[in-house]
Amino acid sequence: MAAYRPGVLVGNWKEEACLEEERLRDFIQKRERGELLIQKINRLQDNLLKKVQLSVSKGGFICFGDRVMLLSPGKEPSVQRDVEACGELTLAVNLEEVSIYSAVSLHAPCAVSAITTVGPVGRNTFCILSVDGGSVGEPVKFGQKFGLGTTGGFSDPMLYLASDHKSFMRFAKKSYLQQVFLTDELSYLTCWQATFLDPQLRLEYEGFPVPANCKLIITHCHTNRSLAVPRNFWSRSYFGREYEVICHTYLDSHRAEEDKNYWVIVTGNPGDEGGSMLDRPEPKPGGTGKNEFREEMKNIKIPDYN
């Protein structure tokens, strides 16, 4: 076989040189227009994962127009490997992998999931919307309909949390129960209401303002099923492991909702450090704590004056 010097042109050298120049020109044009895949991913992450300031609660209640997080409180793990699944989870936008590479904003329909991120970012922040004429700043009451909207950190459009009855074509992918999704139009499918946690006191609390940062039940008005995170159904996404969110009421032997249906509407921290109320340290008064006070009261002996 003949040996050639490095300067010798062999084969379709002209075609290969033209193709390389064409690829370089195409790359420069896409970079100038912001159409490179890495640029799209960076823009999407800058919106979905950017920090968001939550609304500070007015008087300790949830009001229309508030920017909040929906948190599923954690519980004690039964085994060591379930530590992550039993931790605190927040409701978030769940984009499919194809949408992540192509989308510049949210498009309906869009899935939702529960994530382990408890800090307020674009994808897990929602706005409390009025659907019955309530004004912005007015407290939401138990039993009153409201909507939950999110932009995912983008400027627009706003999508609304919705659900509908399970059918042969529409159901949750993992549990096959009632699906929860985001849609781009307000309707009876996007109406929710807050329910007091204790079933024996719900009638008494009907019509009272919904307190912030407290456990409650969020019920879908059309199907009368509660928002839930089963925690035993999960999938891998671009952002890691995420848990399925469904509409299903889990009842125990006393006909009360299980902790899978518990939610906390988290508001902003009024302190200078910002963040959410989850970041706010628990108050430590100079006096005796509530639990310590109870223990001391048990040990007090009442003298007998008879």
XYZ file of C-alpha atoms in Angstrom:
306
model
C 0.000 0.000 0.000
C 1.381 3.380 -1.009
C 2.207 5.887 1.729
C 1.119 9.510 1.378
C 2.345 12.639 3.027
C -0.084 14.578 5.296
C -0.541 17.256 2.650
C -1.883 14.842 0.037
C -5.677 15.088 -0.551
C -7.323 11.667 -0.828
C -10.881 10.598 -1.632
C -13.836 13.013 -1.691
C -11.817 15.732 0.004
C -13.680 18.575 -1.669
C -17.115 17.298 -0.607
C -15.950 16.689 2.978
C -14.494 20.210 3.203
C -17.730 21.767 1.916
C -19.835 19.697 4.340
C -17.650 20.769 7.264
C -18.006 24.435 6.284
C -21.784 23.977 5.967
C -22.029 22.399 9.421
C -20.007 25.244 10.897
C -22.236 27.895 9.287
C -25.367 26.073 10.480
C -23.960 25.889 14.008
C -23.158 29.626 14.083
C -26.635 30.561 12.799
C -28.395 28.360 15.390
C -26.208 29.772 18.156
C -27.080 33.338 17.163
C -30.798 32.491 17.112
C -30.594 30.577 20.419
C -31.711 27.314 18.836
C -28.928 25.072 20.111
C -30.077 22.218 22.348
C -27.868 23.341 25.236
C -29.306 26.872 24.962
C -32.892 25.554 25.063
C -32.156 23.406 28.112
C -30.461 26.290 29.925
C -33.411 28.611 29.232
C -35.875 25.991 30.432
C -33.902 25.352 33.611
C -33.596 29.091 34.251
C -37.392 29.299 34.277
C -38.417 26.025 35.919
C -35.725 26.117 38.596
C -35.452 29.828 39.292
C -36.231 30.890 42.857
C -39.661 32.424 43.440
C -40.801 34.590 46.341
C -43.996 33.278 47.910
C -46.770 35.553 49.146
C -46.742 36.385 52.837
C -49.929 35.306 54.605
C -52.303 38.095 55.645
C -53.612 37.408 59.126
C -52.540 33.774 58.892
C -55.056 32.894 56.151
C -54.891 31.885 52.482
C -56.171 34.628 50.149
C -57.045 34.825 46.463
C -54.033 35.898 44.437
C -51.489 34.374 46.826
C -48.456 32.625 45.354
C -48.028 29.419 47.362
C -46.621 25.894 47.386
C -48.686 22.737 47.885
C -46.743 20.448 50.194
C -47.471 16.853 51.079
C -46.125 16.481 54.648
C -43.708 13.686 55.403
C -44.203 10.706 57.677
C -42.031 8.248 59.566
C -40.489 5.654 57.173
C -41.342 2.028 57.859
C -37.964 0.809 56.553
C -34.668 2.554 55.891
C -34.952 2.468 52.099
C -38.239 4.430 52.171
C -36.690 7.557 53.677
C -36.941 9.603 50.466
C -40.488 8.452 49.686
C -41.668 9.356 53.180
C -40.180 12.865 53.179
C -41.869 16.137 52.324
C -42.993 16.475 48.692
C -44.307 19.440 46.727
C -46.698 19.533 43.787
C -44.832 20.515 40.603
C -45.014 20.724 36.824
C -43.692 17.557 35.168
C -42.499 18.077 31.597
C -41.879 15.112 29.353
C -38.377 14.708 27.948
C -39.452 15.657 24.420
C -41.047 18.867 25.706
C -37.905 19.794 27.637
C -35.828 19.772 24.455
C -38.318 21.701 22.322
C -40.561 23.873 24.507
C -39.931 27.520 25.367
C -43.060 27.704 27.559
C -45.665 25.388 29.045
C -48.172 23.798 26.692
C -51.423 22.096 27.619
C -52.051 19.387 28.509
C -49.160 19.073 30.936
C -48.517 16.495 33.645
C -47.880 17.139 37.342
C -45.878 15.188 39.901
C -44.610 15.392 43.474
C -40.949 16.304 43.899
C -38.569 16.343 46.848
C -37.674 20.003 46.298
C -39.321 21.983 49.098
C -37.828 25.350 48.169
C -40.065 27.664 46.101
C -39.023 27.511 42.441
C -40.842 28.118 39.182
C -42.140 24.597 38.670
C -43.632 24.023 42.151
C -45.245 27.423 42.739
C -48.998 27.938 42.240
C -51.373 30.890 42.416
C -54.726 30.762 44.243
C -57.390 31.871 41.737
C -61.005 32.903 42.256
C -63.642 31.086 40.200
C -66.798 32.518 41.803
C -66.131 36.253 41.726
C -64.020 36.606 44.863
C -61.706 39.621 44.864
C -57.919 39.459 45.148
C -56.838 39.592 48.783
C -60.067 38.091 50.088
C -59.557 35.016 52.319
C -60.456 31.609 50.902
C -63.057 29.797 53.009
C -63.575 26.115 53.699
C -65.993 24.726 51.131
C -65.439 27.633 48.710
C -64.349 26.861 45.159
C -60.966 28.085 43.958
C -58.496 27.401 41.165
C -54.778 26.615 41.142
C -52.762 28.144 38.314
C -49.078 28.065 37.392
C -46.827 29.372 34.638
C -43.919 27.103 35.539
C -41.653 30.117 35.948
C -42.412 31.505 32.479
C -44.142 34.806 31.795
C -47.116 33.087 30.142
C -49.361 31.209 29.531
C -50.942 30.156 32.813
C -52.112 26.564 33.129
C -54.705 25.352 35.633
C -54.704 22.234 37.798
C -57.527 19.955 36.689
C -58.876 16.439 36.966
C -61.682 14.345 35.510
C -63.319 10.982 35.964
C -61.233 7.967 35.027
C -61.993 6.461 31.627
C -60.522 3.886 29.250
C -58.484 6.623 27.556
C -57.709 8.886 30.519
C -56.134 7.556 33.724
C -52.949 7.810 35.751
C -50.033 5.981 34.123
C -48.820 4.068 37.173
C -51.765 3.587 39.544
C -54.517 3.615 36.845
C -56.583 5.871 39.119
C -58.018 9.335 38.454
C -55.532 11.529 36.627
C -54.425 15.034 37.621
C -53.107 17.345 34.892
C -52.713 20.967 33.797
C -55.007 22.539 31.203
C -55.156 25.957 29.562
C -58.823 26.819 30.194
C -60.848 27.408 33.341
C -63.854 25.108 33.660
C -65.656 22.897 36.154
C -62.684 20.522 35.877
C -60.357 23.117 37.449
C -62.423 23.827 40.595
C -61.083 22.719 43.978
C -62.068 23.312 47.584
C -60.337 23.070 50.951
C -61.767 20.710 53.576
C -60.999 20.739 57.281
C -58.763 17.867 58.364
C -60.948 16.467 61.174
C -64.151 14.930 59.714
C -66.042 15.490 62.975
C -65.473 19.266 62.841
C -66.006 19.945 59.135
C -69.547 21.227 59.453
C -68.481 23.616 62.206
C -65.594 24.996 60.129
C -67.601 25.343 56.894
C -67.366 28.969 55.765
C -64.382 29.844 57.990
C -61.157 31.190 56.409
C -58.551 28.590 55.433
C -55.443 28.894 57.643
C -52.025 28.939 56.016
C -49.303 26.369 56.706
C -51.730 23.887 58.308
C -52.731 20.380 57.248
C -55.952 20.133 55.260
C -57.671 18.163 52.508
C -57.913 19.496 48.928
C -60.955 18.053 47.141
C -61.856 18.160 43.462
C -65.347 19.663 43.210
C -66.542 17.823 40.087
C -65.515 14.292 41.095
C -65.539 14.770 44.899
C -62.185 12.986 45.180
C -59.234 14.318 47.134
C -55.801 15.209 45.845
C -53.315 12.537 46.912
C -49.718 11.308 46.641
C -49.658 7.482 47.079
C -45.805 7.566 47.265
C -45.483 3.995 45.989
C -45.735 5.029 42.320
C -42.830 6.965 40.844
C -41.008 7.492 37.571
C -37.728 8.901 36.335
C -37.751 12.311 34.677
C -35.166 14.803 33.495
C -34.994 16.131 37.075
C -34.739 12.728 38.799
C -37.241 10.571 40.670
C -40.730 12.073 40.873
C -43.873 10.659 42.464
C -47.297 10.307 40.903
C -50.083 12.687 41.936
C -53.675 11.493 41.596
C -57.214 12.234 42.728
C -58.316 9.470 45.065
C -59.685 9.518 48.602
C -57.860 7.082 50.877
C -59.979 6.253 53.945
C -58.946 4.369 57.069
C -61.112 2.118 59.246
C -62.694 5.209 60.865
C -63.731 6.655 57.475
C -61.197 9.464 57.834
C -58.664 10.453 55.184
C -55.192 8.940 55.417
C -51.991 10.974 55.336
C -51.752 10.379 51.578
C -54.467 13.039 51.221
C -52.886 15.559 53.602
C -51.658 18.863 52.141
C -50.170 22.066 53.511
C -50.552 25.360 51.621
C -47.173 26.958 52.291
C -46.772 30.746 52.204
C -43.758 33.033 52.256
C -41.545 33.828 55.205
C -42.235 37.384 56.430
C -38.680 37.655 57.771
C -35.796 39.379 56.034
C -34.221 36.054 55.059
C -37.083 35.305 52.637
C -37.926 31.773 51.514
C -41.000 29.949 52.797
C -42.481 29.294 56.207
C -40.699 25.927 56.110
C -37.392 27.795 56.471
C -38.599 29.816 59.428
C -37.220 28.508 62.739
C -39.736 27.368 65.300
C -40.315 29.906 68.069
C -38.392 29.281 71.268
C -39.953 31.429 73.962
C -38.156 32.065 77.186
C -40.858 30.280 79.117
C -41.682 26.619 79.284
C -42.644 24.837 76.086
C -46.076 23.346 75.601
C -44.966 19.741 75.969
C -42.756 20.548 78.952
C -45.641 22.385 80.580
C -47.851 19.319 80.243
C -45.198 17.110 81.819
C -44.792 19.525 84.708
C -48.554 19.661 85.253
C -48.661 15.869 85.544
C -46.069 15.936 88.316
C -47.824 18.586 90.416
C -49.345 17.168 93.600
C -52.438 18.949 94.858
C -52.308 19.208 98.673
C -55.191 17.811 100.683
C -56.651 20.512 102.953
C -59.297 18.293 104.501
